[in-house]
Amino acid sequence: MVGEIVHVDNSTHLGPVPSGEWCQVDGAWKETECRAGLGWYNFDPESGSTLVGASNLRRRLSPLQTELETLIWAMQSMLVHNKQRMNFQTDCAQLVKMVSEPAEWPAFEILLEEMEKCRKMFQAFSITHIPRKKNTKADRLTQSARDQPHDVYNINSVPPASFPEPI
C-alpha cells in the first residue's frame, strides 16, 4: 500500500510522516547475480546537504533480506553521522510491514533484533512506503554497486557519477 507509514518512538504505530530529513533505501537482488547491491540517499531540506551510501555484498537468500540489510546499514550510517530524527523511505511494502510487525517474520529474527537496537537510538524514527518512481536515487546507487565485479563500499556527501571501471 503506497503511503503506509510506521512511526516509532518506543512503540510501533501508524502516524504522520515527520517533516524534515529523510533517507531513501533500496536493495538490488537478482537470482542470476552473485552480488546484491545496497544503496541509500539521505537529504536534509534544512541545510540542502546530501549523504549517500552504496555497497555490494554476496547475494543473500532473498530480495527482502537484502532490503532489510540495507535499512539496517542506512540506520547505522545515520546514527554515526549524528542524524537522530529520520524518516526512512522504501519502495518495498513488505519491509514496512516487517518493521511494524516484526513478530510476524520469525525467519528474519536476528536481523530484526539488530534493526530494533538501531531504532531505539533514534529520537524520532519512521519508515514510509513510497512509489518505486520516487526512489530512483537510491535505486541507481544500488544497481551501480551490484553491477560492480569488485567489492564496493562508499559513503560520501556527493553522489558518485558512476563507479570506476575495473582495470
PDB file of C-alpha atoms in Angstrom:
ATOM      1  CA  MET A   1       0.000   0.000   0.000  1.00  0.00           C
ATOM      2  CA  VAL A   2       1.535   3.317  -1.051  1.00  0.00           C
ATOM      3  CA  GLY A   3       1.827   5.839   1.742  1.00  0.00           C
ATOM      4  CA  GLU A   4       1.820   3.293   4.559  1.00  0.00           C
ATOM      5  CA  ILE A   5       3.802   4.759   7.430  1.00  0.00           C
ATOM      6  CA  VAL A   6       5.240   3.316  10.560  1.00  0.00           C
ATOM      7  CA  HIS A   7       6.235   5.935  13.124  1.00  0.00           C
ATOM      8  CA  VAL A   8       8.202   4.701  16.069  1.00  0.00           C
ATOM      9  CA  ASP A   9       9.119   6.324  19.360  1.00  0.00           C
ATOM     10  CA  ASN A  10       9.160   3.449  21.853  1.00  0.00           C
ATOM     11  CA  SER A  11       6.396   1.513  20.141  1.00  0.00           C
ATOM     12  CA  THR A  12       5.354   0.927  16.560  1.00  0.00           C
ATOM     13  CA  HIS A  13       2.194   2.599  15.328  1.00  0.00           C
ATOM     14  CA  LEU A  14       0.871   4.430  12.301  1.00  0.00           C
ATOM     15  CA  GLY A  15       1.247   8.174  12.350  1.00  0.00           C
ATOM     16  CA  PRO A  16       2.069  11.240  10.299  1.00  0.00           C
ATOM     17  CA  VAL A  17       5.330  11.480   8.396  1.00  0.00           C
ATOM     18  CA  PRO A  18       7.672  13.747  10.342  1.00  0.00           C
ATOM     19  CA  SER A  19       8.764  16.734   8.325  1.00  0.00           C
ATOM     20  CA  GLY A  20      12.439  17.248   7.803  1.00  0.00           C
ATOM     21  CA  GLU A  21      15.251  14.935   6.942  1.00  0.00           C
ATOM     22  CA  TRP A  22      14.672  11.696   5.052  1.00  0.00           C
ATOM     23  CA  CYS A  23      16.682   8.723   3.841  1.00  0.00           C
ATOM     24  CA  GLN A  24      15.577   6.599   0.911  1.00  0.00           C
ATOM     25  CA  VAL A  25      16.779   2.974   0.921  1.00  0.00           C
ATOM     26  CA  ASP A  26      16.838   0.254  -1.711  1.00  0.00           C
ATOM     27  CA  GLY A  27      18.294  -3.186  -2.270  1.00  0.00           C
ATOM     28  CA  ALA A  28      19.038  -4.852  -5.611  1.00  0.00           C
ATOM     29  CA  TRP A  29      18.894  -8.637  -5.798  1.00  0.00           C
ATOM     30  CA  LYS A  30      18.757 -10.987  -8.769  1.00  0.00           C
ATOM     31  CA  GLU A  31      18.794 -14.752  -8.586  1.00  0.00           C
ATOM     32  CA  THR A  32      21.167 -14.859 -11.578  1.00  0.00           C
ATOM     33  CA  GLU A  33      23.710 -12.472  -9.986  1.00  0.00           C
ATOM     34  CA  CYS A  34      26.287 -13.425  -7.373  1.00  0.00           C
ATOM     35  CA  ARG A  35      26.194  -9.982  -5.725  1.00  0.00           C
ATOM     36  CA  ALA A  36      23.440  -7.901  -4.200  1.00  0.00           C
ATOM     37  CA  GLY A  37      23.509  -4.106  -4.096  1.00  0.00           C
ATOM     38  CA  LEU A  38      22.634  -1.832  -1.191  1.00  0.00           C
ATOM     39  CA  GLY A  39      22.009   1.881  -1.532  1.00  0.00           C
ATOM     40  CA  TRP A  40      20.651   4.811   0.435  1.00  0.00           C
ATOM     41  CA  TYR A  41      20.203   8.511  -0.247  1.00  0.00           C
ATOM     42  CA  ASN A  42      19.859  10.962   2.649  1.00  0.00           C
ATOM     43  CA  PHE A  43      18.627  14.550   2.176  1.00  0.00           C
ATOM     44  CA  ASP A  44      18.338  17.330   4.742  1.00  0.00           C
ATOM     45  CA  PRO A  45      15.936  20.002   3.388  1.00  0.00           C
ATOM     46  CA  GLU A  46      17.002  22.470   6.075  1.00  0.00           C
ATOM     47  CA  SER A  47      20.667  22.558   5.018  1.00  0.00           C
ATOM     48  CA  GLY A  48      20.313  21.172   1.485  1.00  0.00           C
ATOM     49  CA  SER A  49      23.006  18.600   2.262  1.00  0.00           C
ATOM     50  CA  THR A  50      23.040  15.055   0.967  1.00  0.00           C
ATOM     51  CA  LEU A  51      24.785  11.926   2.117  1.00  0.00           C
ATOM     52  CA  VAL A  52      24.792   8.731   0.068  1.00  0.00           C
ATOM     53  CA  GLY A  53      25.844   5.148   0.559  1.00  0.00           C
ATOM     54  CA  ALA A  54      26.380   2.337  -1.927  1.00  0.00           C
ATOM     55  CA  SER A  55      27.734  -1.109  -1.272  1.00  0.00           C
ATOM     56  CA  ASN A  56      27.618  -4.617  -2.584  1.00  0.00           C
ATOM     57  CA  LEU A  57      27.887  -7.957  -0.910  1.00  0.00           C
ATOM     58  CA  ARG A  58      27.384 -11.607  -1.633  1.00  0.00           C
ATOM     59  CA  ARG A  59      23.792 -12.224  -2.708  1.00  0.00           C
ATOM     60  CA  ARG A  60      21.539 -13.081   0.233  1.00  0.00           C
ATOM     61  CA  LEU A  61      18.787 -15.678   0.360  1.00  0.00           C
ATOM     62  CA  SER A  62      16.033 -13.302  -0.723  1.00  0.00           C
ATOM     63  CA  PRO A  63      15.368  -9.794  -2.009  1.00  0.00           C
ATOM     64  CA  LEU A  64      13.585  -8.986   1.273  1.00  0.00           C
ATOM     65  CA  GLN A  65      16.664  -9.906   3.312  1.00  0.00           C
ATOM     66  CA  THR A  66      18.695  -7.512   1.136  1.00  0.00           C
ATOM     67  CA  GLU A  67      16.125  -4.735   1.702  1.00  0.00           C
ATOM     68  CA  LEU A  68      16.276  -5.257   5.480  1.00  0.00           C
ATOM     69  CA  GLU A  69      20.088  -5.289   5.499  1.00  0.00           C
ATOM     70  CA  THR A  70      20.045  -2.043   3.516  1.00  0.00           C
ATOM     71  CA  LEU A  71      17.714  -0.423   6.062  1.00  0.00           C
ATOM     72  CA  ILE A  72      19.952  -1.524   8.938  1.00  0.00           C
ATOM     73  CA  TRP A  73      23.072  -0.175   7.206  1.00  0.00           C
ATOM     74  CA  ALA A  74      21.316   3.136   6.474  1.00  0.00           C
ATOM     75  CA  MET A  75      20.141   3.393  10.096  1.00  0.00           C
ATOM     76  CA  GLN A  76      23.659   2.701  11.396  1.00  0.00           C
ATOM     77  CA  SER A  77      25.094   5.269   8.986  1.00  0.00           C
ATOM     78  CA  MET A  78      22.604   7.954  10.019  1.00  0.00           C
ATOM     79  CA  LEU A  79      23.432   7.351  13.682  1.00  0.00           C
ATOM     80  CA  VAL A  80      27.187   7.538  13.012  1.00  0.00           C
ATOM     81  CA  HIS A  81      26.559  10.922  11.366  1.00  0.00           C
ATOM     82  CA  ASN A  82      24.525  12.045  14.402  1.00  0.00           C
ATOM     83  CA  LYS A  83      21.245  12.120  12.464  1.00  0.00           C
ATOM     84  CA  GLN A  84      18.796  11.033  15.142  1.00  0.00           C
ATOM     85  CA  ARG A  85      15.473  12.136  13.637  1.00  0.00           C
ATOM     86  CA  MET A  86      14.849  10.303  10.399  1.00  0.00           C
ATOM     87  CA  ASN A  87      12.088   9.336   8.018  1.00  0.00           C
ATOM     88  CA  PHE A  88      13.281   6.283   6.105  1.00  0.00           C
ATOM     89  CA  GLN A  89      11.564   5.702   2.770  1.00  0.00           C
ATOM     90  CA  THR A  90      11.404   2.484   0.758  1.00  0.00           C
ATOM     91  CA  ASP A  91       9.620   1.148  -2.292  1.00  0.00           C
ATOM     92  CA  CYS A  92       9.357  -2.261  -0.566  1.00  0.00           C
ATOM     93  CA  ALA A  93       5.931  -2.525   1.120  1.00  0.00           C
ATOM     94  CA  GLN A  94       6.937  -5.805   2.796  1.00  0.00           C
ATOM     95  CA  LEU A  95       9.813  -4.041   4.552  1.00  0.00           C
ATOM     96  CA  VAL A  96       7.378  -1.529   6.075  1.00  0.00           C
ATOM     97  CA  LYS A  97       5.152  -4.403   7.241  1.00  0.00           C
ATOM     98  CA  MET A  98       8.162  -6.229   8.658  1.00  0.00           C
ATOM     99  CA  VAL A  99       9.221  -3.206  10.730  1.00  0.00           C
ATOM    100  CA  SER A 100       5.680  -2.676  12.010  1.00  0.00           C
ATOM    101  CA  GLU A 101       5.047  -6.352  12.839  1.00  0.00           C
ATOM    102  CA  PRO A 102       8.441  -7.993  13.493  1.00  0.00           C
ATOM    103  CA  ALA A 103       6.923 -10.968  15.357  1.00  0.00           C
ATOM    104  CA  GLU A 104       5.230 -11.990  12.100  1.00  0.00           C
ATOM    105  CA  TRP A 105       8.635 -12.537  10.444  1.00  0.00           C
ATOM    106  CA  PRO A 106      10.477 -15.186  12.538  1.00  0.00           C
ATOM    107  CA  ALA A 107      12.854 -16.105   9.705  1.00  0.00           C
ATOM    108  CA  PHE A 108      14.349 -12.601   9.997  1.00  0.00           C
ATOM    109  CA  GLU A 109      14.540 -12.543  13.809  1.00  0.00           C
ATOM    110  CA  ILE A 110      18.289 -11.872  14.098  1.00  0.00           C
ATOM    111  CA  LEU A 111      18.240  -9.004  11.579  1.00  0.00           C
ATOM    112  CA  LEU A 112      15.069  -7.562  13.100  1.00  0.00           C
ATOM    113  CA  GLU A 113      16.722  -7.574  16.535  1.00  0.00           C
ATOM    114  CA  GLU A 114      19.612  -5.569  15.053  1.00  0.00           C
ATOM    115  CA  MET A 115      17.151  -3.176  13.409  1.00  0.00           C
ATOM    116  CA  GLU A 116      15.364  -2.743  16.754  1.00  0.00           C
ATOM    117  CA  LYS A 117      18.651  -1.946  18.549  1.00  0.00           C
ATOM    118  CA  CYS A 118      19.314   0.790  15.995  1.00  0.00           C
ATOM    119  CA  ARG A 119      15.724   2.077  16.084  1.00  0.00           C
ATOM    120  CA  LYS A 120      15.908   2.627  19.828  1.00  0.00           C
ATOM    121  CA  MET A 121      18.840   5.009  19.335  1.00  0.00           C
ATOM    122  CA  PHE A 122      16.759   7.430  17.236  1.00  0.00           C
ATOM    123  CA  GLN A 123      14.916  10.318  18.858  1.00  0.00           C
ATOM    124  CA  ALA A 124      12.339  10.032  16.063  1.00  0.00           C
ATOM    125  CA  PHE A 125      12.028   7.229  13.528  1.00  0.00           C
ATOM    126  CA  SER A 126       9.538   6.472  10.786  1.00  0.00           C
ATOM    127  CA  ILE A 127       9.507   4.260   7.736  1.00  0.00           C
ATOM    128  CA  THR A 128       7.299   5.080   4.773  1.00  0.00           C
ATOM    129  CA  HIS A 129       6.408   3.134   1.648  1.00  0.00           C
ATOM    130  CA  ILE A 130       6.895   5.306  -1.442  1.00  0.00           C
ATOM    131  CA  PRO A 131       6.345   4.527  -5.132  1.00  0.00           C
ATOM    132  CA  ARG A 132       9.324   2.998  -6.946  1.00  0.00           C
ATOM    133  CA  LYS A 133       9.467   6.006  -9.295  1.00  0.00           C
ATOM    134  CA  LYS A 134      10.146   8.245  -6.256  1.00  0.00           C
ATOM    135  CA  ASN A 135      13.070   6.081  -5.093  1.00  0.00           C
ATOM    136  CA  THR A 136      15.270   6.492  -8.167  1.00  0.00           C
ATOM    137  CA  LYS A 137      18.352   7.948  -6.429  1.00  0.00           C
ATOM    138  CA  ALA A 138      18.712   5.029  -4.012  1.00  0.00           C
ATOM    139  CA  ASP A 139      17.844   2.618  -6.827  1.00  0.00           C
ATOM    140  CA  ARG A 140      20.625   3.962  -9.073  1.00  0.00           C
ATOM    141  CA  LEU A 141      23.175   3.700  -6.255  1.00  0.00           C
ATOM    142  CA  THR A 142      22.048   0.149  -5.566  1.00  0.00           C
ATOM    143  CA  GLN A 143      22.129  -1.004  -9.187  1.00  0.00           C
ATOM    144  CA  SER A 144      25.520   0.557  -9.803  1.00  0.00           C
ATOM    145  CA  ALA A 145      27.019  -1.104  -6.731  1.00  0.00           C
ATOM    146  CA  ARG A 146      25.507  -4.515  -7.531  1.00  0.00           C
ATOM    147  CA  ASP A 147      26.878  -4.459 -11.065  1.00  0.00           C
ATOM    148  CA  GLN A 148      30.488  -3.970  -9.974  1.00  0.00           C
ATOM    149  CA  PRO A 149      32.741  -7.041 -10.284  1.00  0.00           C
ATOM    150  CA  HIS A 150      34.730  -5.966  -7.210  1.00  0.00           C
ATOM    151  CA  ASP A 151      33.802  -5.042  -3.643  1.00  0.00           C
ATOM    152  CA  VAL A 152      32.241  -1.604  -3.259  1.00  0.00           C
ATOM    153  CA  TYR A 153      31.667   0.300  -0.031  1.00  0.00           C
ATOM    154  CA  ASN A 154      31.048   4.008  -0.463  1.00  0.00           C
ATOM    155  CA  ILE A 155      29.674   6.679   1.864  1.00  0.00           C
ATOM    156  CA  ASN A 156      30.011  10.201   0.583  1.00  0.00           C
ATOM    157  CA  SER A 157      28.386  13.609   0.673  1.00  0.00           C
ATOM    158  CA  VAL A 158      28.442  13.741  -3.144  1.00  0.00           C
ATOM    159  CA  PRO A 159      26.697  11.019  -5.156  1.00  0.00           C
ATOM    160  CA  PRO A 160      29.201   9.276  -7.438  1.00  0.00           C
ATOM    161  CA  ALA A 161      28.581   9.870 -11.129  1.00  0.00           C
ATOM    162  CA  SER A 162      29.436   6.196 -11.576  1.00  0.00           C
ATOM    163  CA  PHE A 163      31.818   3.732 -10.070  1.00  0.00           C
ATOM    164  CA  PRO A 164      35.161   3.410 -11.848  1.00  0.00           C
ATOM    165  CA  GLU A 165      35.610   0.618 -14.330  1.00  0.00           C
ATOM    166  CA  PRO A 166      37.947  -2.154 -13.191  1.00  0.00           C
ATOM    167  CA  ILE A 167      41.425  -2.020 -14.679  1.00  0.00           C
TER     168      ILE A 167
END
